[in-house]
Amino acid sequence: MNQYPAQLPPPIVLTFAASDPSGGAGLQADLLTIASLGCHPVSVTTALTVQDTVGVASILAVEADWVEDQARTLLEDMPVAAFKIGLMGSAENMQVIAEIVADYPSVPLVLDPVLASGRGDELADEEMIATLREMLLPLTTILTPNSLEARRLADEDQGDEALTLDECAQRLLAQGCQYVLLTGTHDNTPRVVNSLYGRESGLLRSDVWDRLPGSYHGSGCTLASAVAAHLARGMAARDAVQSAQDYTWQALAAGFRLGMGQYLPDRLFRLRAHDRLRNG
């Protein structure tokens, strides 16, 4: 009997995220992105949402005990190569997740601090932000905030409106992150500038991307998940960040509008391009 040759299994990325029934952001975005980059995604559902491509109507956080049981069961069974964290739903969930990932200090952690939806719906209160600062930032390998999130996380006193983005990055690094990838998608600039800062060396790289027309649902989830997937495959932080940005920009450029709101990134753009070439 012929047997298939032995193959190494794909690296595993564990994502903590809320379910998005539109498939644009959250858990669904993470799974698509991680799988499309050659990793095996496993997941812990932190919250259920009622949302579409226009915005978020409501959130129901999963109980912290359920979050912990989901994660511990997976981690006792499978070797995880990277963690990715998105919307956590409650301060209690943040505490539990921090306790879990702290048990795996050698596993890189990418944290996307989801504080509001693209429409501006508030997704995190002040207690959650304080918990994130205190318990999760010190465990984070790469933090991926946009400029609005960076200012909100860095300004603990909520009064220092004059903070520059460089100063925000330095404050976040001082709180324990190894790297901060500060994205410029929310800035009023002709092109998008994303900057990577490191704890030891300050600004490590800036990447400039053409600003695409329209707005996109799930771009931040896509970028953070892509970074986590590349770290899981053994890339160094700088290379993982560059490759993840390239993937995300291409997914956005190939995006489509399925509903009445934002465009959705096409995380399977490579597969569809291959099909188009094959079909002539």
Tab-separated table of C-alpha atoms in Angstrom:
chain	number	residue	atom	x	y	z
A	1	MET	CA	0.000	0.000	0.000
A	2	ASN	CA	1.321	3.442	-0.924
A	3	GLN	CA	1.649	5.847	1.952
A	4	TYR	CA	1.816	9.601	1.921
A	5	PRO	CA	5.221	10.941	2.943
A	6	ALA	CA	5.470	12.159	6.507
A	7	GLN	CA	4.975	15.902	6.764
A	8	LEU	CA	5.595	18.290	9.579
A	9	PRO	CA	2.342	19.703	10.961
A	10	PRO	CA	1.714	23.417	10.500
A	11	PRO	CA	2.503	25.726	13.424
A	12	ILE	CA	-0.469	26.452	15.670
A	13	VAL	CA	-1.729	29.942	16.475
A	14	LEU	CA	-4.211	30.354	19.314
A	15	THR	CA	-6.474	33.382	19.024
A	16	PHE	CA	-8.611	34.877	21.786
A	17	ALA	CA	-11.360	36.900	20.109
A	18	ALA	CA	-15.055	37.720	19.862
A	19	SER	CA	-17.221	36.157	17.193
A	20	ASP	CA	-18.253	38.458	14.337
A	21	PRO	CA	-21.218	36.984	12.431
A	22	SER	CA	-20.434	39.139	9.381
A	23	GLY	CA	-17.103	37.344	8.902
A	24	GLY	CA	-15.325	40.655	8.550
A	25	ALA	CA	-13.507	41.020	11.856
A	26	GLY	CA	-12.928	39.218	15.139
A	27	LEU	CA	-12.627	35.482	15.397
A	28	GLN	CA	-13.628	34.811	11.799
A	29	ALA	CA	-11.044	37.254	10.447
A	30	ASP	CA	-8.344	35.682	12.603
A	31	LEU	CA	-9.112	32.144	11.467
A	32	LEU	CA	-9.105	33.059	7.784
A	33	THR	CA	-5.874	35.030	8.053
A	34	ILE	CA	-3.962	32.463	10.098
A	35	ALA	CA	-4.997	29.577	7.845
A	36	SER	CA	-4.213	31.502	4.651
A	37	LEU	CA	-0.639	32.030	5.886
A	38	GLY	CA	0.063	28.351	6.399
A	39	CYS	CA	-0.678	27.962	10.114
A	40	HIS	CA	-3.355	25.997	11.931
A	41	PRO	CA	-5.731	28.294	13.855
A	42	VAL	CA	-7.268	27.276	17.158
A	43	SER	CA	-9.553	29.635	19.017
A	44	VAL	CA	-11.072	30.751	22.284
A	45	THR	CA	-14.354	32.653	21.970
A	46	THR	CA	-14.372	35.584	24.395
A	47	ALA	CA	-17.666	37.214	23.434
A	48	LEU	CA	-20.639	37.003	21.093
A	49	THR	CA	-21.590	40.075	19.104
A	50	VAL	CA	-24.531	41.354	17.141
A	51	GLN	CA	-22.930	43.249	14.277
A	52	ASP	CA	-22.743	43.659	10.538
A	53	THR	CA	-20.533	45.604	8.149
A	54	VAL	CA	-22.047	48.878	9.413
A	55	GLY	CA	-21.318	48.563	13.129
A	56	VAL	CA	-21.669	46.714	16.433
A	57	ALA	CA	-25.150	46.613	18.014
A	58	SER	CA	-24.390	44.632	21.179
A	59	ILE	CA	-21.830	42.398	22.898
A	60	LEU	CA	-22.301	39.467	25.257
A	61	ALA	CA	-19.082	38.531	27.049
A	62	VAL	CA	-18.465	34.832	27.634
A	63	GLU	CA	-18.025	33.963	31.311
A	64	ALA	CA	-14.380	33.989	32.389
A	65	ASP	CA	-14.513	30.360	33.556
A	66	TRP	CA	-15.557	29.316	30.061
A	67	VAL	CA	-12.748	31.343	28.519
A	68	GLU	CA	-10.253	29.672	30.820
A	69	ASP	CA	-11.610	26.159	30.190
A	70	GLN	CA	-11.491	26.632	26.415
A	71	ALA	CA	-7.866	27.782	26.512
A	72	ARG	CA	-6.539	25.320	29.086
A	73	THR	CA	-8.111	22.377	27.258
A	74	LEU	CA	-6.468	23.376	23.972
A	75	LEU	CA	-3.076	24.134	25.542
A	76	GLU	CA	-2.943	20.804	27.348
A	77	ASP	CA	-3.523	19.044	24.024
A	78	MET	CA	-1.551	21.028	21.420
A	79	PRO	CA	1.789	22.881	21.209
A	80	VAL	CA	0.914	26.491	20.419
A	81	ALA	CA	3.541	28.525	18.535
A	82	ALA	CA	1.967	31.998	18.948
A	83	PHE	CA	-0.893	33.773	20.708
A	84	LYS	CA	-3.067	36.493	19.197
A	85	ILE	CA	-5.463	38.503	21.350
A	86	GLY	CA	-8.275	40.719	20.104
A	87	LEU	CA	-11.523	41.805	21.760
A	88	MET	CA	-11.795	40.151	25.179
A	89	GLY	CA	-15.247	41.289	26.275
A	90	SER	CA	-14.653	42.010	29.972
A	91	ALA	CA	-12.004	42.865	32.537
A	92	GLU	CA	-12.515	39.418	34.080
A	93	ASN	CA	-11.674	37.789	30.753
A	94	MET	CA	-8.554	39.947	30.494
A	95	GLN	CA	-7.393	38.770	33.909
A	96	VAL	CA	-7.935	35.118	33.041
A	97	ILE	CA	-6.211	35.439	29.670
A	98	ALA	CA	-3.242	37.173	31.285
A	99	GLU	CA	-2.900	34.331	33.795
A	100	ILE	CA	-3.010	31.772	30.979
A	101	VAL	CA	-0.470	33.357	28.638
A	102	ALA	CA	1.863	34.085	31.564
A	103	ASP	CA	2.288	30.315	31.899
A	104	TYR	CA	3.833	30.234	28.403
A	105	PRO	CA	6.518	32.967	28.463
A	106	SER	CA	8.392	31.535	25.468
A	107	VAL	CA	5.337	31.788	23.171
A	108	PRO	CA	5.144	35.158	21.343
A	109	LEU	CA	2.002	37.191	21.963
A	110	VAL	CA	0.469	39.688	19.534
A	111	LEU	CA	-2.106	41.993	21.127
A	112	ASP	CA	-4.565	43.998	19.040
A	113	PRO	CA	-6.124	46.427	21.566
A	114	VAL	CA	-9.653	46.602	20.188
A	115	LEU	CA	-11.141	49.606	22.005
A	116	ALA	CA	-13.775	50.718	19.477
A	117	SER	CA	-15.339	49.560	16.233
A	118	GLY	CA	-14.602	51.202	12.897
A	119	ARG	CA	-17.825	53.208	13.303
A	120	GLY	CA	-16.736	54.349	16.754
A	121	ASP	CA	-18.827	51.993	18.913
A	122	GLU	CA	-17.151	51.749	22.346
A	123	LEU	CA	-15.895	48.216	23.012
A	124	ALA	CA	-13.824	48.761	26.170
A	125	ASP	CA	-14.530	50.745	29.347
A	126	GLU	CA	-11.956	52.349	31.631
A	127	GLU	CA	-11.726	49.295	33.891
A	128	MET	CA	-10.890	47.122	30.893
A	129	ILE	CA	-8.276	49.587	29.654
A	130	ALA	CA	-6.651	49.730	33.092
A	131	THR	CA	-6.608	45.925	33.290
A	132	LEU	CA	-5.099	45.687	29.827
A	133	ARG	CA	-2.331	48.116	30.798
A	134	GLU	CA	-1.548	46.413	34.083
A	135	MET	CA	-1.862	42.732	33.233
A	136	LEU	CA	-1.422	42.242	29.482
A	137	LEU	CA	1.006	44.874	28.208
A	138	PRO	CA	3.884	43.421	30.284
A	139	LEU	CA	3.293	40.045	28.582
A	140	THR	CA	3.007	41.372	25.026
A	141	THR	CA	5.578	40.701	22.335
A	142	ILE	CA	4.050	43.000	19.697
A	143	LEU	CA	1.252	45.501	20.351
A	144	THR	CA	-0.606	46.697	17.225
A	145	PRO	CA	-2.610	49.868	18.066
A	146	ASN	CA	-3.837	52.467	15.634
A	147	SER	CA	-3.138	56.086	16.561
A	148	LEU	CA	-6.431	56.504	18.455
A	149	GLU	CA	-5.845	53.358	20.494
A	150	ALA	CA	-2.222	54.266	21.170
A	151	ARG	CA	-3.175	57.673	22.583
A	152	ARG	CA	-5.946	56.205	24.737
A	153	LEU	CA	-3.698	53.476	26.144
A	154	ALA	CA	-0.730	55.743	26.723
A	155	ASP	CA	-2.599	58.620	28.370
A	156	GLU	CA	-3.359	57.128	31.788
A	157	ASP	CA	-4.413	60.514	33.211
A	158	GLN	CA	-6.723	61.223	30.231
A	159	GLY	CA	-5.488	64.774	30.046
A	160	ASP	CA	-2.313	64.840	28.014
A	161	GLU	CA	-3.733	65.646	24.581
A	162	ALA	CA	-0.357	66.928	23.388
A	163	LEU	CA	1.271	63.492	23.325
A	164	THR	CA	2.997	62.739	20.037
A	165	LEU	CA	2.713	59.260	18.589
A	166	ASP	CA	6.416	58.696	19.290
A	167	GLU	CA	5.769	59.540	22.941
A	168	CYS	CA	2.775	57.208	23.001
A	169	ALA	CA	4.905	54.367	21.682
A	170	GLN	CA	7.599	55.035	24.279
A	171	ARG	CA	5.041	55.011	27.099
A	172	LEU	CA	3.593	51.717	25.900
A	173	LEU	CA	7.053	50.177	25.672
A	174	ALA	CA	7.770	51.395	29.201
A	175	GLN	CA	4.675	49.500	30.363
A	176	GLY	CA	6.254	46.241	29.245
A	177	CYS	CA	5.646	45.596	25.530
A	178	GLN	CA	8.682	44.360	23.618
A	179	TYR	CA	7.541	46.052	20.389
A	180	VAL	CA	4.813	48.489	19.356
A	181	LEU	CA	3.611	48.519	15.748
A	182	LEU	CA	1.776	51.827	15.526
A	183	THR	CA	-0.479	51.957	12.468
A	184	GLY	CA	-1.441	55.133	10.628
A	185	THR	CA	-4.742	54.073	9.104
A	186	HIS	CA	-6.702	56.626	11.196
A	187	ASP	CA	-4.372	59.553	10.459
A	188	ASN	CA	-5.290	62.254	7.948
A	189	THR	CA	-2.279	61.675	5.700
A	190	PRO	CA	-1.993	61.037	1.935
A	191	ARG	CA	-0.279	57.691	2.603
A	192	VAL	CA	-0.437	55.269	5.518
A	193	VAL	CA	2.709	55.177	7.652
A	194	ASN	CA	3.166	52.255	10.045
A	195	SER	CA	6.018	52.492	12.548
A	196	LEU	CA	7.642	49.715	14.569
A	197	TYR	CA	9.252	50.643	17.890
A	198	GLY	CA	11.433	48.437	20.064
A	199	ARG	CA	12.101	48.647	23.771
A	200	GLU	CA	15.863	48.846	23.354
A	201	SER	CA	16.323	50.806	20.133
A	202	GLY	CA	13.299	53.075	19.697
A	203	LEU	CA	12.057	53.448	16.119
A	204	LEU	CA	13.111	50.344	14.179
A	205	ARG	CA	11.352	50.835	10.859
A	206	SER	CA	8.648	52.842	9.127
A	207	ASP	CA	6.703	51.422	6.208
A	208	VAL	CA	4.683	53.595	3.843
A	209	TRP	CA	1.643	52.267	1.997
A	210	ASP	CA	-0.737	53.766	-0.538
A	211	ARG	CA	-3.965	54.778	1.186
A	212	LEU	CA	-6.824	52.800	-0.327
A	213	PRO	CA	-10.243	54.389	-0.915
A	214	GLY	CA	-13.094	53.470	1.383
A	215	SER	CA	-12.993	51.970	4.867
A	216	TYR	CA	-12.480	48.344	5.851
A	217	HIS	CA	-14.009	46.093	8.490
A	218	GLY	CA	-11.388	43.904	10.155
A	219	SER	CA	-8.149	45.420	8.884
A	220	GLY	CA	-6.628	45.539	12.373
A	221	CYS	CA	-7.591	41.935	13.111
A	222	THR	CA	-6.052	40.878	9.815
A	223	LEU	CA	-2.760	42.659	10.486
A	224	ALA	CA	-2.349	41.344	14.035
A	225	SER	CA	-3.233	37.784	13.036
A	226	ALA	CA	-0.796	37.940	10.132
A	227	VAL	CA	1.975	39.085	12.483
A	228	ALA	CA	1.180	36.198	14.833
A	229	ALA	CA	1.196	33.683	11.972
A	230	HIS	CA	4.598	34.859	10.748
A	231	LEU	CA	6.020	34.742	14.281
A	232	ALA	CA	4.669	31.210	14.625
A	233	ARG	CA	6.541	30.267	11.463
A	234	GLY	CA	9.788	31.446	13.007
A	235	MET	CA	10.212	34.943	11.563
A	236	ALA	CA	11.981	37.639	13.567
A	237	ALA	CA	9.780	40.517	14.735
A	238	ARG	CA	10.929	43.012	12.085
A	239	ASP	CA	10.424	40.558	9.229
A	240	ALA	CA	7.079	39.345	10.601
A	241	VAL	CA	5.819	42.931	10.770
A	242	GLN	CA	6.899	43.754	7.214
A	243	SER	CA	5.433	40.566	5.732
A	244	ALA	CA	2.179	40.996	7.675
A	245	GLN	CA	1.763	44.558	6.385
A	246	ASP	CA	2.287	43.427	2.808
A	247	TYR	CA	-0.292	40.644	3.205
A	248	THR	CA	-2.795	42.990	4.837
A	249	TRP	CA	-2.420	45.709	2.192
A	250	GLN	CA	-2.997	43.171	-0.575
A	251	ALA	CA	-6.022	41.745	1.235
A	252	LEU	CA	-7.480	45.244	1.535
A	253	ALA	CA	-6.706	46.106	-2.085
A	254	ALA	CA	-8.587	42.967	-3.165
A	255	GLY	CA	-11.441	43.642	-0.728
A	256	PHE	CA	-15.115	43.560	-1.562
A	257	ARG	CA	-18.306	45.166	-0.284
A	258	LEU	CA	-20.902	42.536	0.579
A	259	GLY	CA	-23.221	44.622	2.754
A	260	MET	CA	-24.278	48.221	3.239
A	261	GLY	CA	-21.277	49.227	5.352
A	262	GLN	CA	-17.526	48.820	5.162
A	263	TYR	CA	-15.515	46.762	2.709
A	264	LEU	CA	-14.186	43.384	3.861
A	265	PRO	CA	-10.569	42.346	3.270
A	266	ASP	CA	-10.133	39.358	0.963
A	267	ARG	CA	-7.820	37.155	3.021
A	268	LEU	CA	-7.913	34.530	0.269
A	269	PHE	CA	-6.738	36.904	-2.468
A	270	ARG	CA	-3.853	34.615	-3.418
A	271	LEU	CA	-6.156	31.648	-3.958
A	272	ARG	CA	-8.559	33.705	-6.049
A	273	ALA	CA	-5.704	35.120	-8.117
A	274	HIS	CA	-4.444	31.579	-8.742
A	275	ASP	CA	-7.934	30.499	-9.837
A	276	ARG	CA	-8.211	33.442	-12.227
A	277	LEU	CA	-4.870	32.557	-13.821
A	278	ARG	CA	-5.799	28.894	-14.089
A	279	ASN	CA	-9.154	29.678	-15.661
A	280	GLY	CA	-7.633	32.074	-18.150
